[in-house]
CSV table of C-alpha atoms and ligand atoms in Angstrom, one decimal:
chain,number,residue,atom,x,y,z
A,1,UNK,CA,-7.4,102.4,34.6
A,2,UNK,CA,-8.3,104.0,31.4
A,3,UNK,CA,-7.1,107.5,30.3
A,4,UNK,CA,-6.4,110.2,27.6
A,5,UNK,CA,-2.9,111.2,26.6
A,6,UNK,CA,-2.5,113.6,24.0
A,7,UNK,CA,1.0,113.5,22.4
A,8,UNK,CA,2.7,116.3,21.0
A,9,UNK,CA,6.5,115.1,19.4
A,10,UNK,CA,6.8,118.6,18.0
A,11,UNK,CA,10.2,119.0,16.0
A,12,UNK,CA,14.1,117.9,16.3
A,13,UNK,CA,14.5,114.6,18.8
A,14,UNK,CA,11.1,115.5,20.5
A,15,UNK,CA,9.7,113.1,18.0
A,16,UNK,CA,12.4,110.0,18.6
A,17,UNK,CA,12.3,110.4,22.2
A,18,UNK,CA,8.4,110.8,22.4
A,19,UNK,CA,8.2,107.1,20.6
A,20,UNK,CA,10.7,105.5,23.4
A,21,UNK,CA,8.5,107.1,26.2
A,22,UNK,CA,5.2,105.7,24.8
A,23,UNK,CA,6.7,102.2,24.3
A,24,UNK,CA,7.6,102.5,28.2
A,25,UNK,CA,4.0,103.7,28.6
A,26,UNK,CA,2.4,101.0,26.8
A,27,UNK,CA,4.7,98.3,28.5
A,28,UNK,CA,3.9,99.5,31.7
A,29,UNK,CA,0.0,99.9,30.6
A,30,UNK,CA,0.0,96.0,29.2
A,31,UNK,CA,1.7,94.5,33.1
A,32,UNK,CA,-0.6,96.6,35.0
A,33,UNK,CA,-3.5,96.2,33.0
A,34,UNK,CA,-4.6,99.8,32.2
A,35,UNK,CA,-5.5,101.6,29.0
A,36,UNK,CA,-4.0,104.7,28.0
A,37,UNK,CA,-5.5,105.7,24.4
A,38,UNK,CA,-3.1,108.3,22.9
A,39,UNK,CA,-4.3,110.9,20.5
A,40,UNK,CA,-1.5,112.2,18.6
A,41,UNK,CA,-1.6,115.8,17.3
A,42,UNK,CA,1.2,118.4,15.7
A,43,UNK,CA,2.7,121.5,17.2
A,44,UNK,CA,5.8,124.0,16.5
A,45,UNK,CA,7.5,123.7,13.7
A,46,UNK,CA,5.6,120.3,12.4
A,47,UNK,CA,2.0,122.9,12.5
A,48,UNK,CA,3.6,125.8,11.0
A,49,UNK,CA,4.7,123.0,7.7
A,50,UNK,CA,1.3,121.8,8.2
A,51,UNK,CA,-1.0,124.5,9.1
A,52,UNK,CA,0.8,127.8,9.0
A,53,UNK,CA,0.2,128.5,12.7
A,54,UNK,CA,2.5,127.2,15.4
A,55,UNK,CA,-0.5,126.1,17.9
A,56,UNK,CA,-3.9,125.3,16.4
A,57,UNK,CA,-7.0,126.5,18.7
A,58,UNK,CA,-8.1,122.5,18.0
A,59,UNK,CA,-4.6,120.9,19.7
A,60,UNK,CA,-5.3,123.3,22.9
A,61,UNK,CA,-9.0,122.2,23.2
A,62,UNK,CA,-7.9,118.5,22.3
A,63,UNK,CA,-5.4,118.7,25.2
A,64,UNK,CA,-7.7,120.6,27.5
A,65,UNK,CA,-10.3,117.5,27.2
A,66,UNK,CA,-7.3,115.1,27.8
A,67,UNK,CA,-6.2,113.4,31.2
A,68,UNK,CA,-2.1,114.1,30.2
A,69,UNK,CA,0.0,115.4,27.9
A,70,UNK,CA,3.3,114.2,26.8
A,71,UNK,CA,5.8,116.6,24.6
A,72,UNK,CA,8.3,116.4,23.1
A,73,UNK,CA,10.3,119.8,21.7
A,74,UNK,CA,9.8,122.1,19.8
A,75,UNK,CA,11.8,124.7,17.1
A,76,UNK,CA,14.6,124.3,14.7
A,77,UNK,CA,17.1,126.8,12.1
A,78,UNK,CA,14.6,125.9,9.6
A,79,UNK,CA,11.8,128.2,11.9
A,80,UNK,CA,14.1,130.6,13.1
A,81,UNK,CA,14.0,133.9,11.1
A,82,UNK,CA,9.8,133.6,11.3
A,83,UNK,CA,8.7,136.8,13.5
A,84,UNK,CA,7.7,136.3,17.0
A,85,UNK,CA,4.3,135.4,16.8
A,86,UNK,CA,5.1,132.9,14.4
A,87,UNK,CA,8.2,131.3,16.1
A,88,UNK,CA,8.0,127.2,17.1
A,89,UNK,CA,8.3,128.3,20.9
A,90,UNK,CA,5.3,130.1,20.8
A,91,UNK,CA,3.2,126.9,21.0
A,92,UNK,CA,5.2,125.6,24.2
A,93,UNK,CA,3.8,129.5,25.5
A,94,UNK,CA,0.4,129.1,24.3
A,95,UNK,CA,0.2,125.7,25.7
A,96,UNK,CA,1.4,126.4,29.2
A,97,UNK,CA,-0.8,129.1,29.6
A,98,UNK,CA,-4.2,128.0,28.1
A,99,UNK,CA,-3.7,124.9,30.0
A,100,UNK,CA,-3.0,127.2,33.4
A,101,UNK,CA,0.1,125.2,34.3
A,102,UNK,CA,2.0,127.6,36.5
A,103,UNK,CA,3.9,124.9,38.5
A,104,UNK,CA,6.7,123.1,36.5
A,105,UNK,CA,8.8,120.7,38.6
A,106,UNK,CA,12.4,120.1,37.3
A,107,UNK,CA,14.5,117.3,39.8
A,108,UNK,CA,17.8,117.3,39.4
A,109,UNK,CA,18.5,113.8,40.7
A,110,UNK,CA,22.3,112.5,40.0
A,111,UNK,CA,21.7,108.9,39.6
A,112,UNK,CA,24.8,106.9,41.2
A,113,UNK,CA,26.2,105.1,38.6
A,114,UNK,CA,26.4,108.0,35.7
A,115,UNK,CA,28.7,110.6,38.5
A,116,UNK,CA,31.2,109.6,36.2
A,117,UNK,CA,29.0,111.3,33.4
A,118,UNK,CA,29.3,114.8,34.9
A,119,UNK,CA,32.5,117.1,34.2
A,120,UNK,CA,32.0,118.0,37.7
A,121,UNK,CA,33.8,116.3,40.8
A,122,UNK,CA,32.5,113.3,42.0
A,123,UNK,CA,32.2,114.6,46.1
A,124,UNK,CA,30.7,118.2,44.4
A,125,UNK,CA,27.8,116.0,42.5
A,126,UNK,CA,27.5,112.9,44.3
A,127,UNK,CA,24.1,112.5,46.4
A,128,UNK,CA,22.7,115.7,44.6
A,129,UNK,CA,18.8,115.8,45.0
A,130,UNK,CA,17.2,119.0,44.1
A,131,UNK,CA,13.9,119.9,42.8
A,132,UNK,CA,13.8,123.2,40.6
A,133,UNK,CA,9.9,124.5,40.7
A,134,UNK,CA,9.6,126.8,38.0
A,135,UNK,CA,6.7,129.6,37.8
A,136,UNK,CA,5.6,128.9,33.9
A,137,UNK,CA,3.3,131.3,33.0
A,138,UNK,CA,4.2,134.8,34.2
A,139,UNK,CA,6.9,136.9,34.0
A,140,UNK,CA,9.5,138.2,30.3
A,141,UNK,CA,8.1,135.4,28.8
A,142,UNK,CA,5.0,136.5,28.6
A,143,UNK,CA,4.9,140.4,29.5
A,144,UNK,CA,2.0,142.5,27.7
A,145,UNK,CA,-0.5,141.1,25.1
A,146,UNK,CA,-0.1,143.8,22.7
A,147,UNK,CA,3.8,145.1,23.3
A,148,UNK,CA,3.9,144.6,19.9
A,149,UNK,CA,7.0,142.9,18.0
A,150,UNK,CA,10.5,143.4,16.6
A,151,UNK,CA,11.2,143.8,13.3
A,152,UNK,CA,14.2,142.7,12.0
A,153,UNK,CA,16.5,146.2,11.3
A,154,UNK,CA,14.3,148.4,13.9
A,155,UNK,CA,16.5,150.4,16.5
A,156,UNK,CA,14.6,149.0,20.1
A,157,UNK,CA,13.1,145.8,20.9
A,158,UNK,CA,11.3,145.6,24.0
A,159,UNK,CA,10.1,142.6,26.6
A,160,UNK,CA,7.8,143.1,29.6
A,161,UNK,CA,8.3,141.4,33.1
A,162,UNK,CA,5.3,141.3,35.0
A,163,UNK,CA,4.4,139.1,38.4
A,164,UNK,CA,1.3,139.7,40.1
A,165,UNK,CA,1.0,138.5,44.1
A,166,UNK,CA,-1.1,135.9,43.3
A,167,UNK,CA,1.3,134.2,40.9
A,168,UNK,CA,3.9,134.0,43.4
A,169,UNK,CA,1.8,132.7,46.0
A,170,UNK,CA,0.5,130.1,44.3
A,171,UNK,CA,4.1,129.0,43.3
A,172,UNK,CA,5.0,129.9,46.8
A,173,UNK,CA,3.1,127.3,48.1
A,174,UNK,CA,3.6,124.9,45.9
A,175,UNK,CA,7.6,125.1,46.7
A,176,UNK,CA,6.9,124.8,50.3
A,177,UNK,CA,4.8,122.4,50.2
A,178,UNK,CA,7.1,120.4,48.2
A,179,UNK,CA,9.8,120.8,50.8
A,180,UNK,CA,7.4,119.5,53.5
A,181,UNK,CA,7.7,115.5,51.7
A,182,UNK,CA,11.9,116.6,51.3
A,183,UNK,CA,14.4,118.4,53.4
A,184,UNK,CA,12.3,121.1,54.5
A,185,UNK,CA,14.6,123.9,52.8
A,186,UNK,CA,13.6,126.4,50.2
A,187,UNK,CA,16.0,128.6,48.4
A,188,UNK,CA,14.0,131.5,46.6
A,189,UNK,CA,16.4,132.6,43.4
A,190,UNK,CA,15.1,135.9,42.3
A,191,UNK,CA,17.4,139.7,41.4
A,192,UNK,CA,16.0,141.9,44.3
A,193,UNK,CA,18.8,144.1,44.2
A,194,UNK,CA,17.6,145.2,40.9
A,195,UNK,CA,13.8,144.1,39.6
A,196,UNK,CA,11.0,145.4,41.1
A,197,UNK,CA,9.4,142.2,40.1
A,198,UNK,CA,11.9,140.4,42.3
A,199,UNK,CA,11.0,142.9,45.4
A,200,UNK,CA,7.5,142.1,44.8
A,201,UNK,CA,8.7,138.3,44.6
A,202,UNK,CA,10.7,138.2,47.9
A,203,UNK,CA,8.0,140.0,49.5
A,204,UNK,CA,5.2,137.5,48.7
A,205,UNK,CA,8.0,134.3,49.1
A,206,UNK,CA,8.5,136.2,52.8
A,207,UNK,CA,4.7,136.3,53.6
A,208,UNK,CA,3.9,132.7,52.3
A,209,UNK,CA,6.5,131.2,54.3
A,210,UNK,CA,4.7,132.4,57.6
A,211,UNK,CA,2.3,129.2,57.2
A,212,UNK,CA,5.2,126.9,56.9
A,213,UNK,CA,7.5,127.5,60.2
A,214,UNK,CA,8.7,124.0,60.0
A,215,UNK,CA,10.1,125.1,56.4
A,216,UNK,CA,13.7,127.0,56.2
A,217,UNK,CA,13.9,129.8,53.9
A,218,UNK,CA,16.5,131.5,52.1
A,219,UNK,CA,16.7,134.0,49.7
A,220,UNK,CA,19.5,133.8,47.4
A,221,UNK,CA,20.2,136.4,44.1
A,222,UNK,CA,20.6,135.0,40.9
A,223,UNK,CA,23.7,135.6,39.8
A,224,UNK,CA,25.1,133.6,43.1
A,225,UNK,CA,22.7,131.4,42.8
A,226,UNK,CA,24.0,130.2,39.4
A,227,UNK,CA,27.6,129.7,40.8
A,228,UNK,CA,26.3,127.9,44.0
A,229,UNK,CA,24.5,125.3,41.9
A,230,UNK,CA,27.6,123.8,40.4
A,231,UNK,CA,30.2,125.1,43.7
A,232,UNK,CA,28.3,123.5,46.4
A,233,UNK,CA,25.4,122.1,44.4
A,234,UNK,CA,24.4,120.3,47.9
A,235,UNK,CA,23.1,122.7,49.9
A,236,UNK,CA,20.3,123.1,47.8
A,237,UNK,CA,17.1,121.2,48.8
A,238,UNK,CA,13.7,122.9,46.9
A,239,UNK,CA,14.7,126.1,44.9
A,240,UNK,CA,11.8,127.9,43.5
A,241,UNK,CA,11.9,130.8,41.1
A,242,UNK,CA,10.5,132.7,38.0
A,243,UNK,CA,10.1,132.2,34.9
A,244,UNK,CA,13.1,132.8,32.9
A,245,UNK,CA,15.5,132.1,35.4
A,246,UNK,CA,14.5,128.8,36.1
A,247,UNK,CA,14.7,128.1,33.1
A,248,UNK,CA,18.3,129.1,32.5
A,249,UNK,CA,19.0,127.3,36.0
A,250,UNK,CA,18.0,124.1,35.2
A,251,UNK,CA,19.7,123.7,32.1
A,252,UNK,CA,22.8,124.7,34.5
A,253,UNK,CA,21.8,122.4,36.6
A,254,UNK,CA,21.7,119.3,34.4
A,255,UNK,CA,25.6,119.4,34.4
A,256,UNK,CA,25.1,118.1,38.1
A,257,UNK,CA,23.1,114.9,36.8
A,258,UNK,CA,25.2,114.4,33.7
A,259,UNK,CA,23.5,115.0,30.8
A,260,UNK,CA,20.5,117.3,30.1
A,261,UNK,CA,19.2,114.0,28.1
A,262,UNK,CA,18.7,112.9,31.8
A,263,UNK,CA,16.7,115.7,33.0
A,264,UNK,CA,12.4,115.0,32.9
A,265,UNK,CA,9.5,118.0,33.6
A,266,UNK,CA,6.1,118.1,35.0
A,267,UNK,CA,3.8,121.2,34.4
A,268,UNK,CA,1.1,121.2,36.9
A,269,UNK,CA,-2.0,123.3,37.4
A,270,UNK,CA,-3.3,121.6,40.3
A,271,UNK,CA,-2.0,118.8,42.7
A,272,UNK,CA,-4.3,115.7,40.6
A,273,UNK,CA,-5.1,117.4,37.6
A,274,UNK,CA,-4.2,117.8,34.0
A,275,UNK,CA,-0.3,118.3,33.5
A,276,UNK,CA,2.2,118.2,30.7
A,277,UNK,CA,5.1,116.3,31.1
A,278,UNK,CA,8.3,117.2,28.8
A,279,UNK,CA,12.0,116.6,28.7
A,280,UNK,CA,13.8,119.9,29.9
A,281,UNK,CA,16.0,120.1,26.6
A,282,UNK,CA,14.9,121.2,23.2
A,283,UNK,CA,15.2,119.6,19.5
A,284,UNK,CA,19.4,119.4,19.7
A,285,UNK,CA,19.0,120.0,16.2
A,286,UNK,CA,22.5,118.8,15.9
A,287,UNK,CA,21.8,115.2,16.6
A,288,UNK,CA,18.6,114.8,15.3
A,289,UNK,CA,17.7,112.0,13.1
A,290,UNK,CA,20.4,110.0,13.9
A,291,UNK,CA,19.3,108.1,16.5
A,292,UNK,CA,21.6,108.6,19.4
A,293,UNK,CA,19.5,111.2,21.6
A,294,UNK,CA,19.1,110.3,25.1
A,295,UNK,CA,15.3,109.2,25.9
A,296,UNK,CA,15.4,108.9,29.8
A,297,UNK,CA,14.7,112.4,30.2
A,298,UNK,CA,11.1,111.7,28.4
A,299,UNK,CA,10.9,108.0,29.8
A,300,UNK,CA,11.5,109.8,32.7
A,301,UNK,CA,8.6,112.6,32.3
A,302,UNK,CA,6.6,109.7,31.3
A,303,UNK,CA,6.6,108.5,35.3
A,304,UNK,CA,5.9,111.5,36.4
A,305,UNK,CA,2.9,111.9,33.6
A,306,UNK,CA,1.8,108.6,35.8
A,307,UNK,CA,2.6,109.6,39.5
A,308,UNK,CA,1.2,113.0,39.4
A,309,UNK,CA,-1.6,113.0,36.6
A,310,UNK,CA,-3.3,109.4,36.9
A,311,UNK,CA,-1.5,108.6,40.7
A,312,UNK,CA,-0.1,105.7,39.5
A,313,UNK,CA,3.2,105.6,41.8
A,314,UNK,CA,4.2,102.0,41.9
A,315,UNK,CA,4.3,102.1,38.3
A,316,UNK,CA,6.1,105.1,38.0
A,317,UNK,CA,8.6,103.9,40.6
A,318,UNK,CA,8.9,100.4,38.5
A,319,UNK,CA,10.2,103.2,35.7
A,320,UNK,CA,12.4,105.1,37.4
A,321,UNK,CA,14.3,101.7,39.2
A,322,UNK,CA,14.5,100.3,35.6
A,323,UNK,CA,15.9,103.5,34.3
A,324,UNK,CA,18.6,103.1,37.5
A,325,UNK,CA,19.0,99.4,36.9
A,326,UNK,CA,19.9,100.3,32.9
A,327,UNK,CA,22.5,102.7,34.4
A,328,UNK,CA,23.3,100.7,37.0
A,329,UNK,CA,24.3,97.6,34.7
A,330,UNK,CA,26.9,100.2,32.1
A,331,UNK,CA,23.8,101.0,29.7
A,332,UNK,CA,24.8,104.7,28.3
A,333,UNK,CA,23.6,107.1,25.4
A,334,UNK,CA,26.4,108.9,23.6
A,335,UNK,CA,25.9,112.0,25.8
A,336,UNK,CA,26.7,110.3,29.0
A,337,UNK,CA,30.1,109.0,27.8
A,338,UNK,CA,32.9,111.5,28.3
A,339,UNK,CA,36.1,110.1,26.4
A,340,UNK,CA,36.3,108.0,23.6
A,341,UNK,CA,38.0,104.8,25.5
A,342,UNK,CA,35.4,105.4,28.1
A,343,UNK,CA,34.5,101.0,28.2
A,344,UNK,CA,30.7,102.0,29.1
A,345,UNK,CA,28.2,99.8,26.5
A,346,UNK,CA,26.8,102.8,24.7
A,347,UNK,CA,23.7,102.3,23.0
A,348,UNK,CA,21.0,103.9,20.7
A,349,UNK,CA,17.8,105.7,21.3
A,350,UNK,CA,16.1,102.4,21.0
A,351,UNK,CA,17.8,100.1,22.3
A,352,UNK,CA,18.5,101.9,25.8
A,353,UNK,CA,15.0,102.0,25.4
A,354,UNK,CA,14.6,98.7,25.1
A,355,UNK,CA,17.0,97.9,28.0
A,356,UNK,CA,14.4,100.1,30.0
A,357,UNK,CA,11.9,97.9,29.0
A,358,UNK,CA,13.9,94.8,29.8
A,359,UNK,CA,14.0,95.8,33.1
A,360,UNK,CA,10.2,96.7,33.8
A,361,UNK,CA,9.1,93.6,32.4
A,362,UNK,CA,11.7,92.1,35.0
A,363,UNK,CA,10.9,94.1,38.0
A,364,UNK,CA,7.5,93.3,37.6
A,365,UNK,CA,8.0,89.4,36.8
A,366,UNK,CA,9.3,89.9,40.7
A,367,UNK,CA,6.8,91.7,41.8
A,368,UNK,CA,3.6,89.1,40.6
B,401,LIG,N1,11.0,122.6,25.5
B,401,LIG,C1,11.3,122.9,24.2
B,401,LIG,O1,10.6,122.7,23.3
B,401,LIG,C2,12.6,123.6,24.0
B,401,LIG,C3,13.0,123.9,22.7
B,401,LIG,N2,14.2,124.5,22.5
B,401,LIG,C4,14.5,124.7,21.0
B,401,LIG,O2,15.3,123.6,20.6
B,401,LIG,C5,16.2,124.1,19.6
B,401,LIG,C6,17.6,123.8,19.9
B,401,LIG,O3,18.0,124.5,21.1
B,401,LIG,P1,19.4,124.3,21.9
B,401,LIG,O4,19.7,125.6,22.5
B,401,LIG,O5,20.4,123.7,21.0
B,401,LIG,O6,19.0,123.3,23.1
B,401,LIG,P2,18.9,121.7,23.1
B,401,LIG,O7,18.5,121.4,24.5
B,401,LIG,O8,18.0,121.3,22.0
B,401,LIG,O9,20.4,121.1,22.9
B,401,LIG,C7,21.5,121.6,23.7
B,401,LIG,C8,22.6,120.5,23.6
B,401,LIG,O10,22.2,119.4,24.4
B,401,LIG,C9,22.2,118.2,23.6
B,401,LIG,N3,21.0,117.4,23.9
B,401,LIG,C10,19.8,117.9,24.1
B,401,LIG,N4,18.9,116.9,24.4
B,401,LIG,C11,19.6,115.8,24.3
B,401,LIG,C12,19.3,114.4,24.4
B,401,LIG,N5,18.0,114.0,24.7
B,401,LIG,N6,20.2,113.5,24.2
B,401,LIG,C13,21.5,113.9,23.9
B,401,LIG,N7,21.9,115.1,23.8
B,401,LIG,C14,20.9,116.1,24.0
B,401,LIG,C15,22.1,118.7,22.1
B,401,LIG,O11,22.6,117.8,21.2
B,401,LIG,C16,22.9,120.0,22.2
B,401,LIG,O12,24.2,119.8,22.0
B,401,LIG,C17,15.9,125.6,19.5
B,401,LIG,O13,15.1,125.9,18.4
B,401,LIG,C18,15.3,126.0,20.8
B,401,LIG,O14,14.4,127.1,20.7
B,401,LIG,C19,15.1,124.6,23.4
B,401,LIG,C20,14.8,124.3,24.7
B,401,LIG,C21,13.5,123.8,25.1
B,402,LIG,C1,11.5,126.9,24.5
B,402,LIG,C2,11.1,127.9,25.6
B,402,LIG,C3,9.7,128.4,25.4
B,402,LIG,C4,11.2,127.5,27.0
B,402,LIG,C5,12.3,126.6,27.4
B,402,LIG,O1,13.5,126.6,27.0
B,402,LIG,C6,12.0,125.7,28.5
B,402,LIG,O2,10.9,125.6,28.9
B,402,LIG,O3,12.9,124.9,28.9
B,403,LIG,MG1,14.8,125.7,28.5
């Protein structure tokens, strides 16, 4: 097979954790025999050094002609007093919506042998399988076109929340039908007690659900929702939301699996078609450049760049048993050790890396 990924390190550890999960990519590309021809471009903070802008109208049509996209992060102190329009963060925005990908999938899978990892209980996190699915492209983050901006000093700042029908539906559906191949429960997180956009939300979630009576639905605020996830973090099967608070949420929720250095992403437009695939975290801009971030989360986005863009599932599933093996076998990053006499083999950005590939090359050894 022969495909198009555009790659986009952007700033912080997007860059050293975008490397691991091409090496992965090209492994994976060289024992299967396919061709994936990357074309490398900047964003964030690395295009405002470069260019001045955050998002160059050239990197959207580049990535609109492309099969995949893998990212890393984006921002950094060094961008953070620009105005809005300037900001790193804006290019994740710009991206997401010129590319129409309302759909982002967050799993929160606790992998067996890192429960140890999480500062949670082992019976509270143990077995955990939830998939967060996101709507991207609506809602504060976007608001108005011309709300105008803040200025630093000025009395009021203002954001806009706005969700149309449509948006909801379409990420209705997508939730539900993502239940159908699970546990056949959605939780619908929204603040109905309060937003109007969150009345508008239950009401939509409410008349979607009529085509999927095999589906249970609940609705669930917020606020409780956020305490749920790390009480009883089980009872949770699909939970879909907006915008912002998914966000927030599955950053919570990567306490459940460990490390947030564990936690992949897939932006989708449609089921098949062109997605971006991220790691959930941001630049940790206090770790960068030395080496030790956590790559599974990309490694990780990397197999679902192959299972949902290209289809490719048995290669995605020989990186996702590779990443367990690693785990399986004591392999750690710094994140995933808790105390310092914890006797876990802890190991570098590359060379869990190259663990991972270790293992691939193994598994598929087996497999020919
Ligand atoms: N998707 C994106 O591009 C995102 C960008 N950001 C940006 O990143 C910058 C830093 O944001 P923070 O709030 O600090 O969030 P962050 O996710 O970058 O870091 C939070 C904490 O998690 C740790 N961490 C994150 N990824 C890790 C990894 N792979 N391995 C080991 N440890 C890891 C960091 O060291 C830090 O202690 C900001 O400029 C923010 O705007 C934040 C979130 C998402
Ligand atoms: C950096 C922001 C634009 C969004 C964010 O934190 C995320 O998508 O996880
Ligand atoms: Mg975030």
């Amino acid at each position: 097979m022969e495909k198009k990924i555009v790659v986009l390190p952007g700033d912080g550890i997007g860059k050293e954790v975008v490397d691991e999960g091409i090496k992965v990519l090209d492994t994976v590309a060289e024992l299967f025999g396919h061709q994936f021809k990357y074309e490398e471009d900047v964003i964030g903070g690395a295009a405002l050094d470069q260019f001045g802008i955050p998002l160059r109208e050239e990197t959207l049509e580049k990535c609109q002609q492309a099969d995949a996209v893998l990212l890393g992060a984006v921002g950094g102190p060094k961008w953070d007093t620009l105005p809005g329009h300037l900001r790193p963060e804006k290019a994740l925005l710009g991206l997401r919506k010129g590319l129409g990908l309302f759909a982002n999938l967050r799993p929160v899978e606790v992998f067996g042998p890192v429960v140890e990892s999480s500062t949670l209980k082992r019976e509270v996190v143990e077995g955990v399988d939830v998939l967060v699915v996101r709507e991207l492209t609506g809602g504060i983050y976007f608001g108005l076109k011309d709300r105008g901006e803040y200025d630093s000093g000025e009395a009021w700042a203002k954001d806009e929340c706005i969700y149309s029908v449509e948006e909801v539906r379409r990420i209705a559906k997508v939730a539900f039908e993502a239940a159908r191949g699970r546990r056949k429960k959605v939780t619908s997180v929204d603040k109905a007690n309060v937003l109007e956009t969150s009345r508008l939300w239950r009401e939509v979630i409410q008349e979607v659900h009529q085509e999927y009576p095999d589906i249970e639905l609940e609705h669930m605020l917020v606020d409780n929702a956020a305490m749920q996830l790390v009480r009883q973090p089980k009872q949770f099967d699909v939970l879909v939301t907006e915008n912002m608070f998914g966000d927030i949420l599955s950053d919570e929720a990567s306490v459940l699996a460990g490390s947030i250095g564990l936690m992949p992403s897939a932006s989708l437009a449609d089921a098949g078609g062109l997605g971006m695939y991220e790691p959930v975290h941001g630049t940790a801009p206090d770790i960068a450049g030395q080496g030790k971030a956590n790559p599974l989360a990309t490694i990780l986005s990397c197999a679902m760049l192959l299972r949902y863009s290209f289809g490719l599932e048995q290669e995605a599933d020989v990186i996702e048993t590779a990443v367990k093996s690693a785990l399986e076998q004591g392999w750690r990053t710094p994140d995933l050790v808790l105390s310092q006499d914890d006797p876990k083999s802890v190991l570098g950005t590359t060379e869990i890396t190259n663990k991972i590939i270790e293992y691939i090359r193994k598994s598929a050894l087996i497999q020919s």
